[in-house]
Coordinates of N, CA and C in Angstrom, one line a residue:
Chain A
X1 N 0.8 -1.2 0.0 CA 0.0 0.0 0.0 C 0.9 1.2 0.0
X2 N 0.7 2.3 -0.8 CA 1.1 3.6 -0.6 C 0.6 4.1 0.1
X3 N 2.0 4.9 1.0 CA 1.9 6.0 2.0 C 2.9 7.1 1.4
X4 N 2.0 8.0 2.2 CA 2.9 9.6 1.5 C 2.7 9.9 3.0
X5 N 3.7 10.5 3.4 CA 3.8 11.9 4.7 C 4.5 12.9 5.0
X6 N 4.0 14.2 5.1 CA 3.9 15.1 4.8 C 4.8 15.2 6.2
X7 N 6.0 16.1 5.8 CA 7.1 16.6 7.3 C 7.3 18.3 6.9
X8 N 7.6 19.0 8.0 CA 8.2 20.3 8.1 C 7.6 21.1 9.5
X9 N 8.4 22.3 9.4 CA 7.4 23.1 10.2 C 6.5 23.8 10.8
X10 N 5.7 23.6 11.7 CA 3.9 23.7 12.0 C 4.0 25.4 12.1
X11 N 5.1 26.1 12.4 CA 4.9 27.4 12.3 C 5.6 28.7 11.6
X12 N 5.5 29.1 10.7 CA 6.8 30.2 10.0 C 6.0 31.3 10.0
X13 N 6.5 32.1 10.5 CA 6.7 33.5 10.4 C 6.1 34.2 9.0
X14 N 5.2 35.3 9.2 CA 5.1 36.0 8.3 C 6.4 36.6 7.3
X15 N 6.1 36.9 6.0 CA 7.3 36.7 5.4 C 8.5 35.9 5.1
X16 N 8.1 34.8 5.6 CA 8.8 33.6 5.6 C 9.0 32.8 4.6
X17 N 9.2 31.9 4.3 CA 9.3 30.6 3.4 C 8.9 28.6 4.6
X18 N 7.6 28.6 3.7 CA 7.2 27.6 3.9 C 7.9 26.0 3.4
X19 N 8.4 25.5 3.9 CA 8.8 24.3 2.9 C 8.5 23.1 4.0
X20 N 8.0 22.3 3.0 CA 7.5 20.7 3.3 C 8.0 20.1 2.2
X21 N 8.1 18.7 3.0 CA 8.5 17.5 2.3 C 7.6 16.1 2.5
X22 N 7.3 15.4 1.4 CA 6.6 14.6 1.5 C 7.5 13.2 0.9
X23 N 7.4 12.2 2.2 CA 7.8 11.4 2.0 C 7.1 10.3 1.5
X24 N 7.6 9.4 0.1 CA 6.4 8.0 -0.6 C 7.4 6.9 0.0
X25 N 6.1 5.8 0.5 CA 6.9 4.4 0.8 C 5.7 3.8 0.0
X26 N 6.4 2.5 0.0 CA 5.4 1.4 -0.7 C 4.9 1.9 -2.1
X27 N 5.8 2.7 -2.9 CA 5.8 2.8 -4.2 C 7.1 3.4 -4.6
X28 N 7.6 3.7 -5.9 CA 8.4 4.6 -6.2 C 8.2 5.4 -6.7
X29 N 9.0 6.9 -6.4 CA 8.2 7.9 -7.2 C 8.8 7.9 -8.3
X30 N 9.2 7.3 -8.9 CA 9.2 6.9 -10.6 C 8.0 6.5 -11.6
X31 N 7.2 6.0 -10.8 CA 6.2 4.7 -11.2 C 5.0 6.1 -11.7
X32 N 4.7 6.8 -10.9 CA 4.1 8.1 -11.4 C 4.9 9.3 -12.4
X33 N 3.8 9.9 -13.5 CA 4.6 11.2 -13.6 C 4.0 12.7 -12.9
X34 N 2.9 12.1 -12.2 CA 2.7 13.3 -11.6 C 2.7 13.1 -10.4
X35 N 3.2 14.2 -9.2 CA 2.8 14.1 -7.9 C 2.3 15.4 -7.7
X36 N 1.4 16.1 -6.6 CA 0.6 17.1 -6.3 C 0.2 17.9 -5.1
X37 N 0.6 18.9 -4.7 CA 0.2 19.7 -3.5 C -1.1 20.0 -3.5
X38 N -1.7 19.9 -2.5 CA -2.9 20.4 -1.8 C -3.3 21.0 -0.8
X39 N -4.0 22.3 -0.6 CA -4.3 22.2 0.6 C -5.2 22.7 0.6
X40 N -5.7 23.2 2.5 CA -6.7 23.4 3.0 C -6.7 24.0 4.0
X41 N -7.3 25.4 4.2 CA -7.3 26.7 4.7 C -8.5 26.4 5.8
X42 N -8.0 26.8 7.0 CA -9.3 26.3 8.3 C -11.1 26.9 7.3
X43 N -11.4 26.0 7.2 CA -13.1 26.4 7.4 C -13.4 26.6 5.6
X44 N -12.1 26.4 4.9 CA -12.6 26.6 3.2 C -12.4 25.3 2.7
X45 N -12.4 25.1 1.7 CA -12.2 24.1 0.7 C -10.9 23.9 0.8
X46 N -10.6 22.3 -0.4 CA -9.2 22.3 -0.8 C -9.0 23.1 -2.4
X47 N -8.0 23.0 -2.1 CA -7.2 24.1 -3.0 C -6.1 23.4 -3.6
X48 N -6.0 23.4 -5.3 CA -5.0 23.1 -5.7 C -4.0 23.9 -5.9
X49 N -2.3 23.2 -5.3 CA -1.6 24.7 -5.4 C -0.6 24.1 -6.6
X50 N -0.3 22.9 -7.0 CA 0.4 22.5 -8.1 C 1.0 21.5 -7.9
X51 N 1.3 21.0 -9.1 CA 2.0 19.6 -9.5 C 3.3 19.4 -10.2
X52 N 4.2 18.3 -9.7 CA 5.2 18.1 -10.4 C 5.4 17.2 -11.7
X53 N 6.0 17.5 -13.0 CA 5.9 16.5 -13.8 C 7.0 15.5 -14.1
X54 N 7.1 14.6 -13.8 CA 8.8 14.3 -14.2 C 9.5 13.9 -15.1
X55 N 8.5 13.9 -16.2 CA 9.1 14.1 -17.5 C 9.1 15.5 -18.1
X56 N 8.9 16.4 -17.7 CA 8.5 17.8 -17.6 C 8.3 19.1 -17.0
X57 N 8.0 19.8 -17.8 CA 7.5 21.1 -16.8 C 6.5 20.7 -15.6
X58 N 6.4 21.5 -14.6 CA 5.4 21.3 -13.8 C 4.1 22.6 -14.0
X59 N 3.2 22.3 -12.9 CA 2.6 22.7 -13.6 C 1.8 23.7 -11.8
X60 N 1.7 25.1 -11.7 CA 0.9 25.6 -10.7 C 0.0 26.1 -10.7
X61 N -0.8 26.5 -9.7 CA -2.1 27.8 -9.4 C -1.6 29.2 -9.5
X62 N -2.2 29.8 -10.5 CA -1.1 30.7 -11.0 C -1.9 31.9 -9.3
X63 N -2.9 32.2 -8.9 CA -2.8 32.6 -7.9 C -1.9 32.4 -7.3
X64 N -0.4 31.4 -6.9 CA 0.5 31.6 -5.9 C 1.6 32.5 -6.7
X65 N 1.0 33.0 -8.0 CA 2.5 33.8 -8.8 C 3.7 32.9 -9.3
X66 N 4.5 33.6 -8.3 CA 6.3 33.1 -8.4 C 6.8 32.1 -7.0
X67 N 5.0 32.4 -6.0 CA 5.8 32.0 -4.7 C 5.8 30.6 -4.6
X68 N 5.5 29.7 -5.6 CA 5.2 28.3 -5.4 C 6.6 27.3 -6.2
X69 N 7.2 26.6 -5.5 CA 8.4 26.3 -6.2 C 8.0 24.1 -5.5
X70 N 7.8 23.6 -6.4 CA 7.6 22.0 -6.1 C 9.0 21.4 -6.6
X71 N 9.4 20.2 -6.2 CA 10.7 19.7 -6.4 C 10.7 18.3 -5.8
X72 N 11.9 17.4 -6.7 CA 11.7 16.1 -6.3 C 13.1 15.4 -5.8
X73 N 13.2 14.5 -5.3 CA 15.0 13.8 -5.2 C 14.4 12.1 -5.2
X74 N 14.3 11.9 -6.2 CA 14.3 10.7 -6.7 C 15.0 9.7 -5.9
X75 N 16.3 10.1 -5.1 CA 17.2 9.2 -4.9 C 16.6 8.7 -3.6
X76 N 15.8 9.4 -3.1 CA 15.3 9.4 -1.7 C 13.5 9.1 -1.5
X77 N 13.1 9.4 -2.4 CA 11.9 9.0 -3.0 C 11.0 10.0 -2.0
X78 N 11.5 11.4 -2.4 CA 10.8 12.5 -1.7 C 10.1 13.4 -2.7
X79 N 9.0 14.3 -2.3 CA 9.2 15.6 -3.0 C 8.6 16.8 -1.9
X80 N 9.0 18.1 -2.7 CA 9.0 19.0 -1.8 C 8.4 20.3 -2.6
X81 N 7.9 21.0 -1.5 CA 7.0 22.2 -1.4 C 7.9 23.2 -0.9
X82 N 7.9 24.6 -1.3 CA 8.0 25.6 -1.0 C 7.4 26.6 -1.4
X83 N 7.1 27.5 -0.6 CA 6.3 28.8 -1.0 C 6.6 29.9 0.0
X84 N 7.1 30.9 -0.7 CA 7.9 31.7 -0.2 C 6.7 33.5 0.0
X85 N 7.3 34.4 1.0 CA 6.6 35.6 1.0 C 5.6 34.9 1.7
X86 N 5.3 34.4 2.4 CA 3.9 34.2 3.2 C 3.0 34.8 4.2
X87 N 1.9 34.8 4.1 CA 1.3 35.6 5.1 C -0.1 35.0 6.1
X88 N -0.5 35.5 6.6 CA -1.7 34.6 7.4 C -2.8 33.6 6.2
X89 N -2.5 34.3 5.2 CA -4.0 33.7 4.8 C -3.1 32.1 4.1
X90 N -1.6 31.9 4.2 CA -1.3 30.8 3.6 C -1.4 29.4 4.5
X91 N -1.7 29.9 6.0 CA -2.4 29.0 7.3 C -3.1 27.9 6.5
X92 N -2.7 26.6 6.6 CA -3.7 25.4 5.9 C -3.2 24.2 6.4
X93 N -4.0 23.0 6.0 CA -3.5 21.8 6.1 C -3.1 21.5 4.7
X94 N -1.8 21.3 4.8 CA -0.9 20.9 3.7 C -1.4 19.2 3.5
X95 N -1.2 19.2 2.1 CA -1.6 17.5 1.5 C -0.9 17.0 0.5
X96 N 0.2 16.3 0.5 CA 1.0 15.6 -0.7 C 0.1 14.5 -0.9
X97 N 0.1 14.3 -2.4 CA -1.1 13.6 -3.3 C -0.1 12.9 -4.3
X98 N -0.3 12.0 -4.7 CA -0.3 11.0 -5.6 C -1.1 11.0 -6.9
X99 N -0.9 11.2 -8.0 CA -1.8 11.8 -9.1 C -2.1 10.2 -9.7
X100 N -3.6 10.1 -10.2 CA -3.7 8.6 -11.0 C -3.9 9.3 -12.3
X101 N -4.0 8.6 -13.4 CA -4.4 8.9 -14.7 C -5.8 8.7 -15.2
X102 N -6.4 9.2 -15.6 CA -6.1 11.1 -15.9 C -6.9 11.6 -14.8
X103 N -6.2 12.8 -14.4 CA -6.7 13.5 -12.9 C -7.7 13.3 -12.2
X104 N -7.1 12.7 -11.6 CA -7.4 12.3 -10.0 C -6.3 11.7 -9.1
X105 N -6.5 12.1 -7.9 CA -5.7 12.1 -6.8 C -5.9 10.2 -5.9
X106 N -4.8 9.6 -6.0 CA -5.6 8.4 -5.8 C -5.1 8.0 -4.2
X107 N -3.9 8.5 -4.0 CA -3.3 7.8 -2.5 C -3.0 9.8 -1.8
X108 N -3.5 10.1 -0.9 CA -2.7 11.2 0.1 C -2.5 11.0 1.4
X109 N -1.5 12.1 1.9 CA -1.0 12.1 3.1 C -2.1 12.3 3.6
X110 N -1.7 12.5 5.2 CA -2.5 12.6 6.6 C -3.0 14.1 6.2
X111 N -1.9 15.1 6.1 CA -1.9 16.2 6.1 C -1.1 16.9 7.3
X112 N -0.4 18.1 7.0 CA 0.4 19.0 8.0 C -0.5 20.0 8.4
X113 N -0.2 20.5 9.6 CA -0.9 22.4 9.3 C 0.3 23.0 9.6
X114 N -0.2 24.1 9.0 CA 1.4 24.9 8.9 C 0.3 26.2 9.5
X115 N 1.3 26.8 10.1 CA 0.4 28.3 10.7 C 1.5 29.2 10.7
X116 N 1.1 30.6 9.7 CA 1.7 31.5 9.7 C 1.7 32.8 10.7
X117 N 2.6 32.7 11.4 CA 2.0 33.7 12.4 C 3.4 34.1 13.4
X118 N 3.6 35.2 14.0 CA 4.8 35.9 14.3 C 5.1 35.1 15.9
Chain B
X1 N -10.9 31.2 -11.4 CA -11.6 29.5 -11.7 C -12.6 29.2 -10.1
X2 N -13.5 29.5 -9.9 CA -14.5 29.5 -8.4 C -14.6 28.1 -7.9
X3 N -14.9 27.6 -7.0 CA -14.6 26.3 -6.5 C -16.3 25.5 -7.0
X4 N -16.4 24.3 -7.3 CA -17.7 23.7 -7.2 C -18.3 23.8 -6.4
X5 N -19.6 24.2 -6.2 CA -20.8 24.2 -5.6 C -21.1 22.4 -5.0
X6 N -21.0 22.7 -3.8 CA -21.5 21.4 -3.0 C -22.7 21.8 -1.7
X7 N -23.6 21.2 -1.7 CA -24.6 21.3 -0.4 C -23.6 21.6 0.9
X8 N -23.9 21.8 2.0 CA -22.7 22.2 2.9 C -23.1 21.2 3.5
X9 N -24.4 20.6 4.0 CA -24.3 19.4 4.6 C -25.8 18.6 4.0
X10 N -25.7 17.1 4.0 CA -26.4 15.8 4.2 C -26.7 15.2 5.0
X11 N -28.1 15.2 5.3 CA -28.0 13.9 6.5 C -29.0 12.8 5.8
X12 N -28.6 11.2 6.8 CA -29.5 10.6 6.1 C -29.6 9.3 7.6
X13 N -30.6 8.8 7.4 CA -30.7 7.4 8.6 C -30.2 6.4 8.1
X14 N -30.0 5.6 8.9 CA -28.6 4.2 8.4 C -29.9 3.4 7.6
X15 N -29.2 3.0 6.1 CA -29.7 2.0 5.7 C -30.5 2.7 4.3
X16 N -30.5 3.9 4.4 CA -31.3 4.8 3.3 C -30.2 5.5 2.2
X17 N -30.4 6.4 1.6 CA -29.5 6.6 0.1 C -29.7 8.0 0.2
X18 N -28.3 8.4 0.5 CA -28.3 9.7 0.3 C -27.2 10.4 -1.3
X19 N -27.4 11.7 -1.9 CA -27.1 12.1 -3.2 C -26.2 13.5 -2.6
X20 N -25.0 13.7 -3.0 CA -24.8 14.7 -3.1 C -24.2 15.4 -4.3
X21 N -24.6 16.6 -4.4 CA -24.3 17.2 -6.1 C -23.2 17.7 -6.1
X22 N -23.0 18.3 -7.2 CA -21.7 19.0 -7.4 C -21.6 19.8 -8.8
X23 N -22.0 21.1 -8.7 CA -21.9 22.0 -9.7 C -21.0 22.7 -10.0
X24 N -20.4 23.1 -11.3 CA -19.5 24.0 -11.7 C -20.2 24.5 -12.9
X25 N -19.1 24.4 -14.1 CA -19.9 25.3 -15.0 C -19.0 24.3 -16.7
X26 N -19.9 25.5 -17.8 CA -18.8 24.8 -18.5 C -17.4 24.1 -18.9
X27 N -16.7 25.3 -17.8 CA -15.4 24.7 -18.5 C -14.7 24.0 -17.4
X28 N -15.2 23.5 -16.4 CA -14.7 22.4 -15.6 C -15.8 21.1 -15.6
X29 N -16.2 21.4 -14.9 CA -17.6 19.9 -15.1 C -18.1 19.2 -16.7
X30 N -18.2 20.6 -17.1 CA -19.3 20.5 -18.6 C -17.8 20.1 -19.4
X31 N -16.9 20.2 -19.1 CA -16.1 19.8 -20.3 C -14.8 19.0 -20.3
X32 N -15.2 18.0 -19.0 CA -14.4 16.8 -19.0 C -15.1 15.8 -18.2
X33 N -14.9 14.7 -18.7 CA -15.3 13.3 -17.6 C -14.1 12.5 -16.6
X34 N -14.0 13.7 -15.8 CA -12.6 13.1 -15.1 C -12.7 13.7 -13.6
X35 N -14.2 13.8 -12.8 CA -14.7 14.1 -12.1 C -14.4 13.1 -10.6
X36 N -13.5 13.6 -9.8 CA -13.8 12.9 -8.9 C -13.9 13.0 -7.2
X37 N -14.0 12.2 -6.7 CA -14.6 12.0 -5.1 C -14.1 11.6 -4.1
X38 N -14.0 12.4 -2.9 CA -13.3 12.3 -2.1 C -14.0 12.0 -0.6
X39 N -13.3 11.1 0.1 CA -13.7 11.2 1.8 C -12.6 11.6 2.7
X40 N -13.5 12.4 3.7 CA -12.4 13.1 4.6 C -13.0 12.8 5.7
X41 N -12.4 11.8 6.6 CA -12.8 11.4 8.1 C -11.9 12.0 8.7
X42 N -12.6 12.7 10.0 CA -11.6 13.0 11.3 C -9.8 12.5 11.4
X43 N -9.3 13.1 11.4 CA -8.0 12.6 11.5 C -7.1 11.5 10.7
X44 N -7.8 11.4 9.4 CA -7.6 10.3 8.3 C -7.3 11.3 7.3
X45 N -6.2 10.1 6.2 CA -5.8 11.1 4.8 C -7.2 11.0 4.2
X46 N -7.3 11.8 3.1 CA -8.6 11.5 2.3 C -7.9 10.9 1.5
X47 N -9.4 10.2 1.0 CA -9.7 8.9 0.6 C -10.3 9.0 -0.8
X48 N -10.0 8.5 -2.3 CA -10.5 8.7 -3.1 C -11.4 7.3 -3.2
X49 N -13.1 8.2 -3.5 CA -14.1 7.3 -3.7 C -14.6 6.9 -5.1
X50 N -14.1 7.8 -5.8 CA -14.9 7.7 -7.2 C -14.0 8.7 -8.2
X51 N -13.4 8.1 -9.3 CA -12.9 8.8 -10.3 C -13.4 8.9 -11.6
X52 N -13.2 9.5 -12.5 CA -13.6 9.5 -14.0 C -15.0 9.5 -14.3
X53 N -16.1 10.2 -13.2 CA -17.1 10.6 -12.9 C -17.8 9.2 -12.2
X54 N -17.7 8.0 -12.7 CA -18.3 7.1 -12.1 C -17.5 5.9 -12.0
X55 N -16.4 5.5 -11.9 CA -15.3 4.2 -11.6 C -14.9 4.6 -10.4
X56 N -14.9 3.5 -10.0 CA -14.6 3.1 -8.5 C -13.5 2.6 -8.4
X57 N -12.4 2.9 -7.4 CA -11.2 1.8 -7.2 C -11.6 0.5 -6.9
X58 N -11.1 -0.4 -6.5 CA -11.4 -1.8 -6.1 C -11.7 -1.8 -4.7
X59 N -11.1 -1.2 -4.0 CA -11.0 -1.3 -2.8 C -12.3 -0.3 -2.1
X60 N -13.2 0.3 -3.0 CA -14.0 0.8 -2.4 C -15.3 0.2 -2.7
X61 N -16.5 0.6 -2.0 CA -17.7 -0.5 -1.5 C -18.5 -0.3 -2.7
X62 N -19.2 -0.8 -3.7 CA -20.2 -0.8 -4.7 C -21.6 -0.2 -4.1
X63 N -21.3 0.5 -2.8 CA -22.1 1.6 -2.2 C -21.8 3.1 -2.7
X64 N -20.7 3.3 -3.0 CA -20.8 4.5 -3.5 C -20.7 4.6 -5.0
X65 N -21.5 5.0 -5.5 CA -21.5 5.4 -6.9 C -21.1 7.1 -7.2
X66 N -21.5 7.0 -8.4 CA -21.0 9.0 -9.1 C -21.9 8.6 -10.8
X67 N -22.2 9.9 -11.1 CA -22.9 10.1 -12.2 C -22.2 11.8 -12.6
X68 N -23.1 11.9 -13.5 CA -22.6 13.5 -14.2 C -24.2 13.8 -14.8
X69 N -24.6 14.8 -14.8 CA -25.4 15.9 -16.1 C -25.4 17.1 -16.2
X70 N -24.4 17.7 -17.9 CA -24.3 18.7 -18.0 C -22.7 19.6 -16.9
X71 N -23.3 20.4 -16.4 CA -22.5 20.7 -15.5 C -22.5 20.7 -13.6
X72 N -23.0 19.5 -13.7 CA -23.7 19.1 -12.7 C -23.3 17.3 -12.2
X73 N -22.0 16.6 -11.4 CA -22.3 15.8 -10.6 C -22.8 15.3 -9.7
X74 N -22.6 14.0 -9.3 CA -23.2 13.6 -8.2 C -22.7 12.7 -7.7
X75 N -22.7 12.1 -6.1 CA -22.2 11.2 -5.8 C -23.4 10.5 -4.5
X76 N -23.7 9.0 -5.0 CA -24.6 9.0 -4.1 C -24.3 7.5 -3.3
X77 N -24.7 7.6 -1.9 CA -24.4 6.6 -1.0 C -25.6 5.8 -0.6
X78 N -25.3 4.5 -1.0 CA -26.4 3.7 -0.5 C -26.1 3.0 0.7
X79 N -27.3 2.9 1.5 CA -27.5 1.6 2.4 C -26.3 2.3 3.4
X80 N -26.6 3.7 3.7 CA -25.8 5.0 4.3 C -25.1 3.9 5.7
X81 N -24.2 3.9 6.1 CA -23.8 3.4 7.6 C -23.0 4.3 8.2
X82 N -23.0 4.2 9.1 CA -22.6 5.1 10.9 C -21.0 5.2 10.4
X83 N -20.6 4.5 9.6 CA -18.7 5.0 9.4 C -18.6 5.4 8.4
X84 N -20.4 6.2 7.7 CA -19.9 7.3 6.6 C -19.9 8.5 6.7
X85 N -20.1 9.0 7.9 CA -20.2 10.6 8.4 C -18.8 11.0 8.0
X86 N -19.2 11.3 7.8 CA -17.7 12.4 7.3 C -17.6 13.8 6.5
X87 N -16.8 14.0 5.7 CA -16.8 15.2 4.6 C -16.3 14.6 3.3
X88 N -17.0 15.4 2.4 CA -17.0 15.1 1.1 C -16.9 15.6 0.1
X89 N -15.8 15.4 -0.8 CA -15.2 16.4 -1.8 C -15.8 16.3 -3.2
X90 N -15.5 17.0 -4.4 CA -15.7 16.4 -5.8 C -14.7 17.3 -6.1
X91 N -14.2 16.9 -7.0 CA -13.0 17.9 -8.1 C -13.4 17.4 -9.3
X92 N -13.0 18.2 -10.0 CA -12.5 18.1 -11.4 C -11.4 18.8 -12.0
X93 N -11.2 18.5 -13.2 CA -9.9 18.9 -14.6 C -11.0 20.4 -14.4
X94 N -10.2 21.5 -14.8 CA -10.7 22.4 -15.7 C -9.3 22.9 -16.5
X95 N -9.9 24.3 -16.7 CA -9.1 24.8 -17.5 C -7.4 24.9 -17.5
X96 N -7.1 25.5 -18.8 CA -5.5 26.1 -18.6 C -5.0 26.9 -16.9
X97 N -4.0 27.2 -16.1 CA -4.1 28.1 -15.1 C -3.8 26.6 -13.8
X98 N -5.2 27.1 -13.6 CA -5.9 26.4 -12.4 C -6.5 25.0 -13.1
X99 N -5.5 23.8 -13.1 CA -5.8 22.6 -13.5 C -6.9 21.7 -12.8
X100 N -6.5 22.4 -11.2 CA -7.9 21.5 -10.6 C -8.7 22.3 -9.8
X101 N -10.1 21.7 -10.0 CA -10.6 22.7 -9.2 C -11.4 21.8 -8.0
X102 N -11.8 22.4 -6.5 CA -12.3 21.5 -5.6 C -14.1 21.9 -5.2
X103 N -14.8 21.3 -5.2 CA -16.0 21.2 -4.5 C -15.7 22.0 -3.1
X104 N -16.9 22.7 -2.6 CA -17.2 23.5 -1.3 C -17.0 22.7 0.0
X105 N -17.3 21.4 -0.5 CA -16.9 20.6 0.8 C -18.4 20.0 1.1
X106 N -18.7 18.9 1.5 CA -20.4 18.5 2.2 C -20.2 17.6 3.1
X107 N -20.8 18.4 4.6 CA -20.7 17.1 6.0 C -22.1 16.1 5.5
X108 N -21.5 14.9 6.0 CA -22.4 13.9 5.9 C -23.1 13.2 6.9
X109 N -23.9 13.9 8.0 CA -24.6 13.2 9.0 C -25.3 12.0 8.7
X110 N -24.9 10.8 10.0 CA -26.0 10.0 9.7 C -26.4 9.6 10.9
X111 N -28.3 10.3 10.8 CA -28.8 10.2 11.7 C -29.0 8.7 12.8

């Protein structure tokens, strides 16, 4: 069975840089070409913030602009999130996803919360 | 790209069939069949219940089904039981930009 779990820190600072890492067992992240961030803002919906391709470009919510940066290390069978300039309203439960073909999300993490706040 | 319209909550008594919808518009719902369904229990990853509007993984119950019309799905739960309260997602593909978009979210009481 695939597991993904989502690691980093529960609190950063306004103006800060958010980064999480999601860790895959019980598959490789080879076997997919898409993996995908998600999250979820207390009391709203989920939110796509973007996906990695690994034969390719990736792909984001262009609402995050420039501040969304996704990345992978194959050798370790991770991928990672960053999003930089942050402010309260980036407060969510973070969700590393597993993409099936064609879109849809088939295996995700528990989820993180991350809370932006001084 | 505005998120899909979902009921905010469902309730239903064990053993009955409850439907929840899921509206967007043309260019997410109305213009792909790649619609899918999510459960979110208390302190659990979510859980995908239904993809490509109506296929089911294997490992989920031939209780929940999914349909589509227009720009309009649905996901409906039969023969409702006490370990389906939860929350409940729909996504779909849309456009260039914002590739996916998510459902409002629907609690699922069971009375």
């Amino acid at each position: 069975q695939v597991q993904l779990q989502e690691s980093g820190p529960g609190l950063v600072e306004p103006s800060g840089t958010l980064s999480l890492t999601c860790a895959v067992s019980g598959d490789s992240i080879s076997s997919r070409d898409w993996w995908t961030w998600v999250r979820q803002p207390p009391g709203k919906e989920l939110e796509w913030i973007g996906e990695i391709y690994l034969r390719g470009s990736n792909a984001y919510n262009p609402s995050f602009g420039s501040r969304v940066t996704i990345s992978v290390d194959r050798s370790t069978n991770h991928f990672s999130l960053k999003l930089t300039a942050v402010t309260a309203a980036d407060t969510a439960v973070y969700y590393c996803v597993r993409n099936g073909v064609p879109s849809y999300f088939d295996w995700w993490g528990q989820g993180t919360l991350v809370t932006v706040s001084s | 790209q505005s998120a899909l319209t979902q009921p905010a909550s469902v309730s239903g008594s064990p053993g009955q069939s409850i439907t929840i919808s899921c509206t967007g518009t043309s260019s997410d719902i109305g213009s792909w069949n790649v619609v899918s369904w999510y459960q979110h229990l208390p302190g659990k990853a979510p859980k995908l219940l239904i993809y490509e509007v109506n296929k089911r993984p294997s490992w989920i119950s031939s209780r929940f089904s999914g349909s589509k019309s227009g720009n309009t799905a649905s996901l409906t739960i039969s023969g409702l039981q006490a370990e389906d309260e939860g929350d409940y997602s729909c996504c779909s593909r849309a456009g260039s930009g914002v590739l996916y978009v998510f459902g409002t979210g629907t609690k699922v009481t069971v009375l």
